[in-house]
Amino acid sequence: MAGFTGFPKETLAFLEGIAAHNEKPWFEAHRDVYEAGYVAPARAFVEAIGPKLRAISPAVQFEPKVNGSMSRINRDIRFSKDKRPYKDHLDLWFWHGERKGWACPGFWFRLTAKEVYLGTGMHGFEKEQLEAFRQSIVHPRSGKALLAAIASVRAKGDYEIGGKSRKLLPRGFETDADRAEYLLYEGLYASATLPIKAAAKPGFADLCLAHFANTWPIGQWLLDEVAGA
Protein backbone atom coordinates (compact mmCIF):
# COMPACT_ATOMS: atom_id res chain seq x y z
CA MET A 1 0.00 0.00 0.00
CA ALA A 2 1.57 3.27 -1.17
CA GLY A 3 3.05 5.46 1.57
CA PHE A 4 3.34 2.68 4.14
CA THR A 5 5.70 -0.27 3.84
CA GLY A 6 5.45 -1.78 7.31
CA PHE A 7 6.50 -0.64 10.75
CA PRO A 8 10.28 -0.11 10.93
CA LYS A 9 12.59 -1.78 13.44
CA GLU A 10 12.68 1.49 15.39
CA THR A 11 9.02 0.99 16.32
CA LEU A 12 9.69 -2.33 17.99
CA ALA A 13 12.84 -0.96 19.64
CA PHE A 14 10.88 1.94 21.12
CA LEU A 15 8.06 -0.32 22.38
CA GLU A 16 10.54 -2.69 23.99
CA GLY A 17 12.37 0.26 25.53
CA ILE A 18 9.33 2.00 26.99
CA ALA A 19 8.12 -1.33 28.43
CA ALA A 20 11.44 -1.80 30.22
CA HIS A 21 12.01 1.86 31.19
CA ASN A 22 8.57 3.38 31.70
CA GLU A 23 9.73 6.68 33.12
CA LYS A 24 9.96 10.28 31.99
CA PRO A 25 13.81 10.58 31.86
CA TRP A 26 14.08 7.59 29.51
CA PHE A 27 11.23 8.86 27.34
CA GLU A 28 12.73 12.34 27.01
CA ALA A 29 16.12 10.85 26.15
CA HIS A 30 14.49 8.83 23.37
CA ARG A 31 11.97 11.37 22.12
CA ASP A 32 13.58 11.33 18.67
CA VAL A 33 12.94 7.57 18.42
CA TYR A 34 9.38 8.15 19.62
CA GLU A 35 8.78 10.70 16.85
CA ALA A 36 10.50 8.76 14.06
CA GLY A 37 9.72 5.19 15.08
CA TYR A 38 6.31 5.53 16.75
CA VAL A 39 4.44 8.66 15.64
CA ALA A 40 5.60 8.87 12.01
CA PRO A 41 4.89 5.25 10.97
CA ALA A 42 1.59 5.28 12.87
CA ARG A 43 0.53 8.37 10.94
CA ALA A 44 1.59 6.76 7.66
CA PHE A 45 -0.42 3.64 8.52
CA VAL A 46 -3.57 5.66 9.27
CA GLU A 47 -3.13 7.69 6.07
CA ALA A 48 -2.73 4.48 4.06
CA ILE A 49 -5.55 2.43 5.51
CA GLY A 50 -8.12 5.09 6.44
CA PRO A 51 -9.34 5.86 2.89
CA LYS A 52 -9.39 2.14 2.07
CA LEU A 53 -11.65 1.45 5.05
CA ARG A 54 -14.30 3.64 3.42
CA ALA A 55 -14.70 0.96 0.75
CA ILE A 56 -15.82 -1.30 3.62
CA SER A 57 -17.85 1.31 5.51
CA PRO A 58 -18.28 4.68 3.78
CA ALA A 59 -19.12 6.47 7.05
CA VAL A 60 -15.92 5.55 8.89
CA GLN A 61 -13.94 8.49 10.27
CA PHE A 62 -10.21 8.87 10.90
CA GLU A 63 -7.63 11.56 11.65
CA PRO A 64 -3.93 10.77 11.10
CA LYS A 65 -2.71 12.60 14.21
CA VAL A 66 -2.23 12.18 17.95
CA ASN A 67 -5.57 12.63 19.74
CA GLY A 68 -7.25 11.70 16.45
CA SER A 69 -6.93 8.11 15.29
CA MET A 70 -3.65 7.89 17.21
CA SER A 71 -4.09 7.63 20.98
CA ARG A 72 -1.76 9.65 23.20
CA ILE A 73 1.10 7.65 24.65
CA ASN A 74 0.62 9.33 28.04
CA ARG A 75 -1.49 7.36 30.49
CA ASP A 76 -4.13 8.98 32.69
CA ILE A 77 -2.82 8.04 36.13
CA ARG A 78 -4.95 10.40 38.24
CA PHE A 79 -7.18 7.67 39.65
CA SER A 80 -5.04 4.63 38.90
CA LYS A 81 -2.88 2.57 41.23
CA ASP A 82 -0.62 1.94 38.25
CA LYS A 83 1.50 5.09 38.09
CA ARG A 84 3.49 4.23 34.98
CA PRO A 85 3.35 7.42 32.91
CA TYR A 86 3.32 5.88 29.43
CA LYS A 87 1.53 3.18 27.47
CA ASP A 88 3.77 0.39 26.24
CA HIS A 89 1.79 -0.09 23.03
CA LEU A 90 0.41 1.82 20.06
CA ASP A 91 -3.38 2.20 19.80
CA LEU A 92 -5.23 3.33 16.67
CA TRP A 93 -8.99 3.88 16.27
CA PHE A 94 -11.23 4.39 13.24
CA TRP A 95 -14.74 5.33 14.35
CA HIS A 96 -18.25 6.15 13.16
CA GLY A 97 -20.22 9.26 14.01
CA GLU A 98 -19.58 12.99 13.82
CA ARG A 99 -17.40 13.01 16.93
CA LYS A 100 -14.63 10.64 17.90
CA GLY A 101 -15.79 8.26 20.58
CA TRP A 102 -16.60 4.71 21.55
CA ALA A 103 -20.40 4.92 21.32
CA CYS A 104 -20.41 3.51 17.78
CA PRO A 105 -18.71 0.48 16.26
CA GLY A 106 -15.32 0.98 14.71
CA PHE A 107 -12.04 -0.61 13.74
CA TRP A 108 -9.24 -0.76 16.31
CA PHE A 109 -5.58 -1.67 16.11
CA ARG A 110 -3.03 -2.31 18.85
CA LEU A 111 0.68 -2.89 18.32
CA THR A 112 2.79 -4.19 21.22
CA ALA A 113 6.38 -5.37 21.32
CA LYS A 114 5.11 -8.96 21.03
CA GLU A 115 1.99 -9.00 18.85
CA VAL A 116 -0.66 -7.17 16.88
CA TYR A 117 -4.27 -7.13 18.06
CA LEU A 118 -7.02 -5.76 15.84
CA GLY A 119 -10.74 -6.00 15.46
CA THR A 120 -14.14 -4.56 14.73
CA GLY A 121 -17.13 -3.73 16.93
CA MET A 122 -17.85 -2.29 20.37
CA HIS A 123 -16.17 -3.42 23.60
CA GLY A 124 -19.05 -2.16 25.73
CA PHE A 125 -22.52 -0.68 25.39
CA GLU A 126 -24.01 2.36 27.06
CA LYS A 127 -27.26 1.75 28.99
CA GLU A 128 -29.62 2.60 26.13
CA GLN A 129 -27.48 0.67 23.66
CA LEU A 130 -27.50 -2.43 25.84
CA GLU A 131 -31.30 -2.35 25.91
CA ALA A 132 -31.41 -1.92 22.11
CA PHE A 133 -28.90 -4.77 21.71
CA ARG A 134 -31.05 -7.12 23.76
CA GLN A 135 -34.27 -6.12 22.02
CA SER A 136 -32.59 -6.69 18.66
CA ILE A 137 -31.46 -10.16 19.70
CA VAL A 138 -34.97 -11.32 20.60
CA HIS A 139 -36.58 -9.71 17.55
CA PRO A 140 -36.98 -12.38 14.82
CA ARG A 141 -35.58 -10.30 11.96
CA SER A 142 -32.62 -8.59 13.65
CA GLY A 143 -31.85 -11.61 15.82
CA LYS A 144 -31.47 -13.84 12.78
CA ALA A 145 -29.42 -11.11 11.08
CA LEU A 146 -27.02 -11.13 14.04
CA LEU A 147 -26.51 -14.88 13.78
CA ALA A 148 -25.92 -14.50 10.04
CA ALA A 149 -23.34 -11.75 10.62
CA ILE A 150 -21.46 -13.83 13.17
CA ALA A 151 -21.56 -16.89 10.91
CA SER A 152 -20.18 -14.79 8.05
CA VAL A 153 -17.25 -13.64 10.18
CA ARG A 154 -16.48 -17.13 11.44
CA ALA A 155 -16.55 -18.50 7.91
CA LYS A 156 -13.71 -16.16 6.95
CA GLY A 157 -11.25 -17.00 9.72
CA ASP A 158 -10.58 -18.03 13.28
CA TYR A 159 -11.81 -14.78 14.81
CA GLU A 160 -12.61 -14.33 18.48
CA ILE A 161 -16.19 -13.19 19.07
CA GLY A 162 -15.95 -11.23 22.31
CA GLY A 163 -18.05 -9.19 24.69
CA LYS A 164 -19.52 -11.90 26.92
CA SER A 165 -19.56 -10.76 30.54
CA ARG A 166 -22.69 -12.22 32.19
CA LYS A 167 -23.29 -15.67 33.62
CA LEU A 168 -27.07 -15.37 33.88
CA LEU A 169 -29.55 -14.22 31.27
CA PRO A 170 -31.08 -10.80 31.91
CA ARG A 171 -34.64 -10.89 33.21
CA GLY A 172 -37.46 -10.37 30.76
CA PHE A 173 -35.68 -11.60 27.64
CA GLU A 174 -36.44 -14.96 26.06
CA THR A 175 -35.46 -16.41 22.70
CA ASP A 176 -34.05 -19.58 21.18
CA ALA A 177 -30.79 -21.05 22.47
CA ASP A 178 -28.63 -19.79 19.61
CA ARG A 179 -29.63 -16.18 20.16
CA ALA A 180 -29.91 -16.44 23.96
CA GLU A 181 -26.13 -16.95 24.13
CA TYR A 182 -25.64 -13.34 23.04
CA LEU A 183 -27.92 -12.02 25.79
CA LEU A 184 -24.91 -12.73 28.02
CA TYR A 185 -22.90 -10.12 26.10
CA GLU A 186 -22.57 -6.46 27.12
CA GLY A 187 -20.37 -5.60 24.14
CA LEU A 188 -19.78 -7.33 20.82
CA TYR A 189 -16.68 -7.50 18.66
CA ALA A 190 -14.62 -9.75 16.43
CA SER A 191 -10.85 -9.71 16.78
CA ALA A 192 -7.65 -11.35 15.60
CA THR A 193 -4.11 -11.59 16.94
CA LEU A 194 -1.19 -11.48 14.49
CA PRO A 195 2.52 -12.21 15.01
CA ILE A 196 4.69 -9.16 15.52
CA LYS A 197 6.87 -10.08 12.52
CA ALA A 198 3.89 -9.40 10.24
CA ALA A 199 3.95 -5.71 11.17
CA ALA A 200 7.29 -5.14 9.44
CA LYS A 201 6.24 -6.54 6.07
CA PRO A 202 5.34 -4.30 3.10
CA GLY A 203 1.90 -5.88 2.75
CA PHE A 204 0.94 -5.38 6.39
CA ALA A 205 -1.61 -2.62 5.78
CA ASP A 206 -3.38 -4.77 3.19
CA LEU A 207 -3.39 -7.70 5.62
CA CYS A 208 -5.04 -5.54 8.29
CA LEU A 209 -7.54 -4.24 5.77
CA ALA A 210 -8.52 -7.81 4.88
CA HIS A 211 -9.15 -8.64 8.55
CA PHE A 212 -11.23 -5.48 8.98
CA ALA A 213 -13.31 -6.41 5.93
CA ASN A 214 -13.78 -9.97 7.19
CA THR A 215 -15.04 -8.80 10.58
CA TRP A 216 -17.18 -5.87 9.42
CA PRO A 217 -20.49 -7.81 9.17
CA ILE A 218 -20.67 -7.60 12.97
CA GLY A 219 -19.83 -3.91 12.88
CA GLN A 220 -22.51 -3.27 10.27
CA TRP A 221 -25.12 -5.07 12.36
CA LEU A 222 -24.17 -2.96 15.38
CA LEU A 223 -24.32 0.19 13.30
CA ASP A 224 -27.80 -0.72 12.08
CA GLU A 225 -29.30 -1.98 15.34
CA VAL A 226 -27.43 -0.51 18.31
CA ALA A 227 -25.31 2.56 17.58
CA GLY A 228 -28.16 5.05 17.34
CA ALA A 229 -29.89 4.02 20.57
XYZ file of C-alpha atoms in Angstrom:
229
model
C 0.000 0.000 0.000
C 1.565 3.272 -1.170
C 3.054 5.457 1.568
C 3.344 2.675 4.137
C 5.702 -0.270 3.836
C 5.449 -1.775 7.309
C 6.496 -0.637 10.753
C 10.281 -0.109 10.935
C 12.588 -1.783 13.442
C 12.683 1.492 15.388
C 9.018 0.992 16.321
C 9.688 -2.333 17.994
C 12.836 -0.957 19.636
C 10.877 1.935 21.123
C 8.057 -0.316 22.378
C 10.545 -2.687 23.989
C 12.375 0.257 25.531
C 9.334 1.996 26.991
C 8.121 -1.328 28.432
C 11.441 -1.802 30.218
C 12.007 1.855 31.191
C 8.566 3.383 31.698
C 9.729 6.680 33.120
C 9.965 10.284 31.988
C 13.810 10.576 31.858
C 14.082 7.591 29.505
C 11.228 8.857 27.339
C 12.730 12.335 27.011
C 16.120 10.852 26.154
C 14.488 8.826 23.372
C 11.971 11.366 22.115
C 13.585 11.329 18.671
C 12.938 7.574 18.423
C 9.375 8.154 19.623
C 8.779 10.699 16.851
C 10.503 8.757 14.061
C 9.722 5.188 15.077
C 6.312 5.532 16.746
C 4.437 8.656 15.639
C 5.596 8.868 12.009
C 4.890 5.249 10.972
C 1.588 5.277 12.871
C 0.530 8.374 10.944
C 1.587 6.757 7.657
C -0.417 3.639 8.521
C -3.566 5.664 9.272
C -3.133 7.689 6.067
C -2.727 4.484 4.057
C -5.554 2.430 5.509
C -8.124 5.088 6.436
C -9.343 5.859 2.891
C -9.394 2.139 2.072
C -11.654 1.450 5.054
C -14.300 3.640 3.418
C -14.696 0.959 0.755
C -15.825 -1.296 3.624
C -17.853 1.309 5.515
C -18.285 4.684 3.776
C -19.115 6.467 7.045
C -15.921 5.547 8.891
C -13.937 8.486 10.267
C -10.208 8.870 10.901
C -7.635 11.563 11.650
C -3.933 10.774 11.103
C -2.714 12.601 14.209
C -2.229 12.181 17.946
C -5.571 12.632 19.736
C -7.254 11.700 16.452
C -6.929 8.114 15.287
C -3.653 7.886 17.212
C -4.085 7.635 20.977
C -1.757 9.654 23.200
C 1.096 7.648 24.652
C 0.622 9.328 28.037
C -1.495 7.355 30.493
C -4.134 8.980 32.686
C -2.821 8.043 36.132
C -4.948 10.396 38.238
C -7.181 7.674 39.648
C -5.041 4.628 38.898
C -2.882 2.575 41.235
C -0.616 1.943 38.250
C 1.502 5.091 38.092
C 3.494 4.231 34.982
C 3.346 7.423 32.912
C 3.324 5.877 29.430
C 1.527 3.185 27.468
C 3.766 0.386 26.243
C 1.786 -0.087 23.034
C 0.409 1.822 20.057
C -3.376 2.203 19.798
C -5.232 3.331 16.670
C -8.988 3.877 16.266
C -11.233 4.386 13.235
C -14.742 5.334 14.352
C -18.249 6.151 13.160
C -20.219 9.259 14.013
C -19.581 12.992 13.820
C -17.402 13.012 16.928
C -14.627 10.645 17.897
C -15.789 8.257 20.583
C -16.604 4.709 21.549
C -20.401 4.923 21.321
C -20.406 3.510 17.783
C -18.714 0.479 16.258
C -15.319 0.982 14.715
C -12.040 -0.611 13.742
C -9.242 -0.759 16.307
C -5.585 -1.667 16.109
C -3.032 -2.306 18.848
C 0.682 -2.894 18.323
C 2.788 -4.187 21.220
C 6.378 -5.372 21.319
C 5.113 -8.957 21.030
C 1.990 -9.000 18.850
C -0.661 -7.167 16.877
C -4.273 -7.134 18.064
C -7.018 -5.758 15.845
C -10.742 -6.003 15.460
C -14.141 -4.562 14.735
C -17.127 -3.733 16.925
C -17.848 -2.293 20.373
C -16.170 -3.417 23.596
C -19.049 -2.156 25.730
C -22.520 -0.677 25.392
C -24.014 2.356 27.062
C -27.256 1.751 28.992
C -29.615 2.599 26.130
C -27.478 0.671 23.664
C -27.498 -2.433 25.844
C -31.302 -2.348 25.915
C -31.406 -1.921 22.115
C -28.905 -4.769 21.708
C -31.054 -7.124 23.761
C -34.265 -6.118 22.023
C -32.587 -6.686 18.658
C -31.464 -10.161 19.700
C -34.971 -11.317 20.599
C -36.581 -9.706 17.550
C -36.984 -12.379 14.823
C -35.576 -10.301 11.957
C -32.618 -8.590 13.646
C -31.848 -11.610 15.825
C -31.468 -13.837 12.779
C -29.422 -11.110 11.083
C -27.017 -11.126 14.042
C -26.510 -14.878 13.775
C -25.916 -14.504 10.036
C -23.337 -11.748 10.616
C -21.457 -13.827 13.173
C -21.562 -16.888 10.912
C -20.179 -14.791 8.051
C -17.252 -13.637 10.182
C -16.480 -17.129 11.441
C -16.549 -18.498 7.907
C -13.713 -16.156 6.949
C -11.254 -16.996 9.716
C -10.575 -18.027 13.283
C -11.813 -14.777 14.808
C -12.605 -14.329 18.484
C -16.186 -13.187 19.068
C -15.945 -11.234 22.309
C -18.046 -9.192 24.689
C -19.519 -11.903 26.918
C -19.564 -10.760 30.537
C -22.689 -12.217 32.186
C -23.287 -15.673 33.625
C -27.066 -15.371 33.884
C -29.555 -14.223 31.271
C -31.083 -10.797 31.907
C -34.639 -10.886 33.205
C -37.461 -10.369 30.764
C -35.676 -11.602 27.640
C -36.436 -14.957 26.061
C -35.459 -16.409 22.702
C -34.054 -19.583 21.179
C -30.795 -21.053 22.472
C -28.628 -19.788 19.606
C -29.634 -16.176 20.164
C -29.907 -16.442 23.960
C -26.132 -16.949 24.128
C -25.642 -13.337 23.040
C -27.916 -12.018 25.786
C -24.910 -12.727 28.021
C -22.902 -10.121 26.095
C -22.569 -6.459 27.116
C -20.374 -5.602 24.144
C -19.781 -7.332 20.821
C -16.681 -7.497 18.656
C -14.623 -9.752 16.428
C -10.848 -9.710 16.783
C -7.650 -11.347 15.601
C -4.106 -11.588 16.936
C -1.193 -11.478 14.490
C 2.520 -12.214 15.009
C 4.694 -9.165 15.516
C 6.869 -10.080 12.523
C 3.894 -9.401 10.239
C 3.952 -5.708 11.172
C 7.288 -5.137 9.438
C 6.238 -6.544 6.069
C 5.343 -4.300 3.100
C 1.903 -5.877 2.750
C 0.944 -5.382 6.391
C -1.609 -2.618 5.777
C -3.383 -4.772 3.189
C -3.391 -7.699 5.624
C -5.041 -5.542 8.293
C -7.535 -4.237 5.769
C -8.520 -7.807 4.880
C -9.147 -8.635 8.545
C -11.227 -5.483 8.981
C -13.306 -6.410 5.929
C -13.780 -9.967 7.187
C -15.043 -8.802 10.582
C -17.175 -5.867 9.421
C -20.489 -7.805 9.168
C -20.674 -7.605 12.971
C -19.830 -3.906 12.879
C -22.508 -3.271 10.268
C -25.125 -5.073 12.361
C -24.174 -2.965 15.381
C -24.316 0.192 13.295
C -27.801 -0.724 12.077
C -29.303 -1.985 15.337
C -27.430 -0.509 18.314
C -25.309 2.555 17.581
C -28.163 5.046 17.340
C -29.894 4.020 20.569
